[in-house]
Every structure is written in structure tokens, then in C-alpha cells.
Amino acid sequence: LEINHRQIQALNYRGYYLLKTKQYDKAITDLDAVLAQNTKYVQAYYNNGLAYNGKRDFARAVKSFSEAIKLRPRAGDIYRKRAFAYMRLNNYAKAIEDYDRLITLWPTAALAYNAKAWAYYKAGEPEKGLSVVNKALEIQPDYAKAYDTRGHIYEMLGKTQKAHADFKKAHGLEPANPYRKAQMKKRGLL
């Protein structure tokens, strides 16, 4: 069955809607139908990757995002989402590679540096993570998540006072954030 361009767009939009309403299997069915008709439909690969992330099928998410990247290699958000999937697969080296590509594309995005620093932290390489998270804070000095990341890195390095100072700074920037409060309570800082 061949469908026209408008029908393909409609299927992609419906797949996106299903994705957003967490009907991941139905979304994937629609998006696969789009890709059966048009193997160059970047947004369908991207949305498929998001749906697989939602299903926690991170290996398939990586595959979908990789297909999207082949077609649109300068789309930073695709690298960011694929890196997330790699992180969930504990493939920190691949995540770091994607964050490097993302930083090349978005050199002033503090979130890219922070995410790369977190990948180094998870990989057990806190020294590398520290220099990267410092760059995130240089770009965006009020970035609470980066202070939290640096706090974790300082803890891993045994620098408790610096870690606590960063957790306090993160909490001060986002006092209503329940995660920040939990971090503070966990360490007896609240």
C-alpha cells in the first residue's frame, strides 16, 4: 500500500502524539509505517528513538537515533538523545563521543558540558569530569544541575567540603526542587 506525502506526515504526527501520551508501541507502529514508505524521514527515526527510550529499549533507541544522524549529522538534539540512551546502557565511552559531537555543534550549551561531565563521573573518571563541568559553570554560572554534578564529582574525589558547598549552591539556586532537597538531607546539610 502506497501512501502520499500528506498521509505520511499525518502518520508521523499521530506517532508523535502517541509518543507524547506514552502509547509507545502504537507510536512505533505508526512511525515504522512512515519509514516503510520513506526511509529518509529523519523525524520518524528521531521519534522512534524517543518511543524506544520511553519503553526503556535503549539498544533500539540507539539504532533509531543512529539512522537519524546518518541523514542529519548536524542535528545536535539527536546526539543528545542518543547519548542519553548510551548512558542508560552504561556505554559511557559512546555517550562521551556523542557529547563531544554535541559540544562541537553547540559550543555554548552548558547542558552539553554538564552531561559529558556526568558521563565521566559515571565512568569513574572524576578528574576529566571536573574540568568539563567547570566549563559548564563558566558558560552558565547559575546552572544548578552543574553544581550538583560537580558536588558528586568532588565527593568521588574525597573533597567533601567542596562537594557540600556545591550541593548547597545547587539547592540555593533551586530551593523548591525535591531532588536538591533530598541531596541536602541525605548529607545532613538541611
mmCIF file of C-alpha atoms in Angstrom:
data_model
loop_
_atom_site.group_PDB
_atom_site.id
_atom_site.type_symbol
_atom_site.label_atom_id
_atom_site.label_comp_id
_atom_site.label_asym_id
_atom_site.label_seq_id
_atom_site.Cartn_x
_atom_site.Cartn_y
_atom_site.Cartn_z
ATOM 1 C CA LEU A 1 0.000 0.000 0.000
ATOM 2 C CA GLU A 2 1.498 3.257 -1.092
ATOM 3 C CA ILE A 3 0.529 6.426 0.717
ATOM 4 C CA ASN A 4 1.084 10.040 -0.248
ATOM 5 C CA HIS A 5 3.257 12.653 1.448
ATOM 6 C CA ARG A 6 0.382 14.157 3.463
ATOM 7 C CA GLN A 7 -0.605 10.744 4.783
ATOM 8 C CA ILE A 8 2.998 10.083 5.762
ATOM 9 C CA GLN A 9 3.113 13.414 7.612
ATOM 10 C CA ALA A 10 -0.185 12.617 9.324
ATOM 11 C CA LEU A 11 1.136 9.216 10.447
ATOM 12 C CA ASN A 12 4.291 10.868 11.775
ATOM 13 C CA TYR A 13 2.239 13.447 13.699
ATOM 14 C CA ARG A 14 -0.024 10.744 15.101
ATOM 15 C CA GLY A 15 3.054 8.726 16.063
ATOM 16 C CA TYR A 16 4.424 11.794 17.833
ATOM 17 C CA TYR A 17 1.110 12.309 19.656
ATOM 18 C CA LEU A 18 1.071 8.646 20.718
ATOM 19 C CA LEU A 19 4.660 9.012 21.896
ATOM 20 C CA LYS A 20 3.770 12.076 23.975
ATOM 21 C CA THR A 21 0.835 10.207 25.537
ATOM 22 C CA LYS A 22 3.157 7.303 26.368
ATOM 23 C CA GLN A 23 1.498 4.880 23.960
ATOM 24 C CA TYR A 24 4.913 3.773 22.796
ATOM 25 C CA ASP A 25 4.011 0.565 20.961
ATOM 26 C CA LYS A 26 1.300 2.310 18.929
ATOM 27 C CA ALA A 27 3.691 5.175 18.205
ATOM 28 C CA ILE A 28 6.336 2.768 16.959
ATOM 29 C CA THR A 29 3.785 1.049 14.711
ATOM 30 C CA ASP A 30 2.864 4.370 13.085
ATOM 31 C CA LEU A 31 6.457 5.525 12.794
ATOM 32 C CA ASP A 32 7.547 2.211 11.302
ATOM 33 C CA ALA A 33 4.776 2.638 8.721
ATOM 34 C CA VAL A 34 6.182 6.072 7.881
ATOM 35 C CA LEU A 35 9.663 4.624 7.469
ATOM 36 C CA ALA A 36 8.361 1.772 5.311
ATOM 37 C CA GLN A 37 7.211 4.452 2.854
ATOM 38 C CA ASN A 38 10.065 6.916 3.260
ATOM 39 C CA THR A 39 13.399 5.679 4.607
ATOM 40 C CA LYS A 40 14.751 9.231 4.667
ATOM 41 C CA TYR A 41 12.184 10.664 7.082
ATOM 42 C CA VAL A 42 14.522 11.908 9.815
ATOM 43 C CA GLN A 43 11.789 12.958 12.223
ATOM 44 C CA ALA A 44 10.262 9.467 12.156
ATOM 45 C CA TYR A 45 13.618 7.896 13.136
ATOM 46 C CA TYR A 46 14.026 10.518 15.857
ATOM 47 C CA ASN A 47 10.503 9.996 17.210
ATOM 48 C CA ASN A 48 11.025 6.225 17.061
ATOM 49 C CA GLY A 49 14.152 6.675 19.159
ATOM 50 C CA LEU A 50 12.169 8.691 21.691
ATOM 51 C CA ALA A 51 9.499 5.979 21.798
ATOM 52 C CA TYR A 52 12.105 3.271 22.364
ATOM 53 C CA ASN A 53 13.657 5.405 25.116
ATOM 54 C CA GLY A 54 10.188 5.621 26.661
ATOM 55 C CA LYS A 55 9.909 1.821 26.519
ATOM 56 C CA ARG A 56 13.367 1.586 28.065
ATOM 57 C CA ASP A 57 14.573 -0.313 24.989
ATOM 58 C CA PHE A 58 17.742 1.719 24.780
ATOM 59 C CA ALA A 59 19.523 -0.501 22.240
ATOM 60 C CA ARG A 60 16.725 0.090 19.712
ATOM 61 C CA ALA A 61 16.679 3.774 20.621
ATOM 62 C CA VAL A 62 20.380 3.989 19.744
ATOM 63 C CA LYS A 63 19.687 2.269 16.424
ATOM 64 C CA SER A 64 16.871 4.711 15.551
ATOM 65 C CA PHE A 65 18.881 7.763 16.564
ATOM 66 C CA SER A 66 21.855 6.466 14.575
ATOM 67 C CA GLU A 67 19.685 6.259 11.439
ATOM 68 C CA ALA A 68 18.523 9.835 12.039
ATOM 69 C CA ILE A 69 22.123 11.001 12.480
ATOM 70 C CA LYS A 70 23.131 9.408 9.162
ATOM 71 C CA LEU A 71 20.533 11.604 7.489
ATOM 72 C CA ARG A 72 21.082 14.743 9.561
ATOM 73 C CA PRO A 73 24.619 14.659 11.046
ATOM 74 C CA ARG A 74 24.495 18.257 12.298
ATOM 75 C CA ALA A 75 21.353 17.907 14.432
ATOM 76 C CA GLY A 76 22.623 18.279 17.969
ATOM 77 C CA ASP A 77 19.493 17.113 19.711
ATOM 78 C CA ILE A 78 19.742 13.698 18.076
ATOM 79 C CA TYR A 79 23.256 13.249 19.514
ATOM 80 C CA ARG A 80 21.959 14.369 22.908
ATOM 81 C CA LYS A 81 19.152 11.798 22.875
ATOM 82 C CA ARG A 82 21.427 9.026 21.612
ATOM 83 C CA ALA A 83 23.960 9.859 24.320
ATOM 84 C CA PHE A 84 21.172 9.517 26.896
ATOM 85 C CA ALA A 85 20.390 6.047 25.537
ATOM 86 C CA TYR A 86 24.077 5.110 25.664
ATOM 87 C CA MET A 87 24.184 6.314 29.281
ATOM 88 C CA ARG A 88 21.246 4.060 30.130
ATOM 89 C CA LEU A 89 23.152 1.175 28.509
ATOM 90 C CA ASN A 90 26.194 2.060 30.668
ATOM 91 C CA ASN A 91 28.170 2.676 27.490
ATOM 92 C CA TYR A 92 29.835 5.811 28.796
ATOM 93 C CA ALA A 93 32.574 5.918 26.136
ATOM 94 C CA LYS A 94 29.959 6.140 23.359
ATOM 95 C CA ALA A 95 27.961 8.694 25.343
ATOM 96 C CA ILE A 96 31.078 10.834 25.756
ATOM 97 C CA GLU A 97 31.718 10.632 21.990
ATOM 98 C CA ASP A 98 28.192 11.902 21.352
ATOM 99 C CA TYR A 99 28.581 14.664 23.915
ATOM 100 C CA ASP A 100 31.807 15.684 22.161
ATOM 101 C CA ARG A 101 29.870 15.942 18.882
ATOM 102 C CA LEU A 102 27.141 17.875 20.654
ATOM 103 C CA ILE A 103 29.687 20.315 22.103
ATOM 104 C CA THR A 104 31.122 20.818 18.613
ATOM 105 C CA LEU A 105 27.619 21.682 17.380
ATOM 106 C CA TRP A 106 26.534 23.620 20.482
ATOM 107 C CA PRO A 107 29.765 25.070 21.919
ATOM 108 C CA THR A 108 27.958 27.439 24.305
ATOM 109 C CA ALA A 109 25.419 24.929 25.684
ATOM 110 C CA ALA A 110 26.212 24.366 29.342
ATOM 111 C CA LEU A 111 23.919 21.339 29.387
ATOM 112 C CA ALA A 112 26.183 19.549 26.883
ATOM 113 C CA TYR A 113 29.262 20.058 29.050
ATOM 114 C CA ASN A 114 27.379 19.061 32.183
ATOM 115 C CA ALA A 115 26.074 15.880 30.569
ATOM 116 C CA LYS A 116 29.579 14.967 29.401
ATOM 117 C CA ALA A 117 30.914 15.596 32.914
ATOM 118 C CA TRP A 118 28.233 13.293 34.335
ATOM 119 C CA ALA A 119 29.253 10.601 31.836
ATOM 120 C CA TYR A 120 32.848 10.877 33.051
ATOM 121 C CA TYR A 121 31.610 10.653 36.636
ATOM 122 C CA LYS A 122 29.588 7.516 35.860
ATOM 123 C CA ALA A 123 32.619 6.071 34.032
ATOM 124 C CA GLY A 124 34.723 6.553 37.183
ATOM 125 C CA GLU A 125 36.845 9.332 35.666
ATOM 126 C CA PRO A 126 36.116 12.253 38.005
ATOM 127 C CA GLU A 127 39.207 14.287 37.118
ATOM 128 C CA LYS A 128 38.105 14.507 33.480
ATOM 129 C CA GLY A 129 34.573 15.282 34.570
ATOM 130 C CA LEU A 130 35.715 18.107 36.828
ATOM 131 C CA SER A 131 37.345 20.105 34.044
ATOM 132 C CA VAL A 132 34.283 19.632 31.825
ATOM 133 C CA VAL A 133 31.719 20.630 34.468
ATOM 134 C CA ASN A 134 33.801 23.698 35.261
ATOM 135 C CA LYS A 135 33.365 24.721 31.623
ATOM 136 C CA ALA A 136 29.584 24.332 32.020
ATOM 137 C CA LEU A 137 29.687 26.667 35.021
ATOM 138 C CA GLU A 138 31.887 29.121 33.151
ATOM 139 C CA ILE A 139 29.227 29.286 30.444
ATOM 140 C CA GLN A 140 26.271 29.371 32.833
ATOM 141 C CA PRO A 141 27.253 30.320 36.404
ATOM 142 C CA ASP A 142 23.710 29.854 37.750
ATOM 143 C CA TYR A 143 23.266 26.286 36.446
ATOM 144 C CA ALA A 144 22.093 24.298 39.474
ATOM 145 C CA LYS A 145 22.450 20.913 37.796
ATOM 146 C CA ALA A 146 26.121 21.590 37.065
ATOM 147 C CA TYR A 147 26.757 22.432 40.729
ATOM 148 C CA ASP A 148 25.073 19.155 41.636
ATOM 149 C CA THR A 149 27.230 17.268 39.137
ATOM 150 C CA ARG A 150 30.373 18.928 40.442
ATOM 151 C CA GLY A 151 29.305 18.106 44.002
ATOM 152 C CA HIS A 152 29.104 14.419 43.098
ATOM 153 C CA ILE A 153 32.479 14.607 41.382
ATOM 154 C CA TYR A 154 34.047 16.288 44.409
ATOM 155 C CA GLU A 155 32.589 13.545 46.619
ATOM 156 C CA MET A 156 34.155 10.899 44.390
ATOM 157 C CA LEU A 157 37.469 12.734 44.702
ATOM 158 C CA GLY A 158 37.144 12.829 48.507
ATOM 159 C CA LYS A 159 36.715 16.624 48.631
ATOM 160 C CA THR A 160 33.741 16.674 50.979
ATOM 161 C CA GLN A 161 33.784 20.382 51.874
ATOM 162 C CA LYS A 162 33.799 21.418 48.222
ATOM 163 C CA ALA A 163 31.080 18.852 47.466
ATOM 164 C CA HIS A 164 28.875 20.205 50.242
ATOM 165 C CA ALA A 165 29.417 23.775 49.078
ATOM 166 C CA ASP A 166 28.275 22.802 45.571
ATOM 167 C CA PHE A 167 25.224 20.905 46.842
ATOM 168 C CA LYS A 168 24.299 23.974 48.914
ATOM 169 C CA LYS A 169 24.759 26.223 45.881
ATOM 170 C CA ALA A 170 22.550 23.936 43.738
ATOM 171 C CA HIS A 171 19.885 23.918 46.444
ATOM 172 C CA GLY A 172 20.108 27.702 46.788
ATOM 173 C CA LEU A 173 19.511 28.102 43.062
ATOM 174 C CA GLU A 174 16.566 25.675 43.084
ATOM 175 C CA PRO A 175 15.233 25.550 46.655
ATOM 176 C CA ALA A 176 11.870 24.028 45.625
ATOM 177 C CA ASN A 177 13.462 21.185 43.637
ATOM 178 C CA PRO A 178 12.692 17.934 45.519
ATOM 179 C CA TYR A 179 15.851 16.245 44.202
ATOM 180 C CA ARG A 180 18.018 19.089 45.531
ATOM 181 C CA LYS A 181 16.297 18.864 48.921
ATOM 182 C CA ALA A 182 16.852 15.096 49.013
ATOM 183 C CA GLN A 183 20.547 15.565 48.221
ATOM 184 C CA MET A 184 20.869 18.054 51.049
ATOM 185 C CA LYS A 185 19.009 15.843 53.565
ATOM 186 C CA LYS A 186 20.988 12.770 52.532
ATOM 187 C CA ARG A 187 24.167 14.580 53.508
ATOM 188 C CA GLY A 188 22.794 16.180 56.663
ATOM 189 C CA LEU A 189 23.004 19.657 55.140
ATOM 190 C CA LEU A 190 19.346 20.590 55.700
#
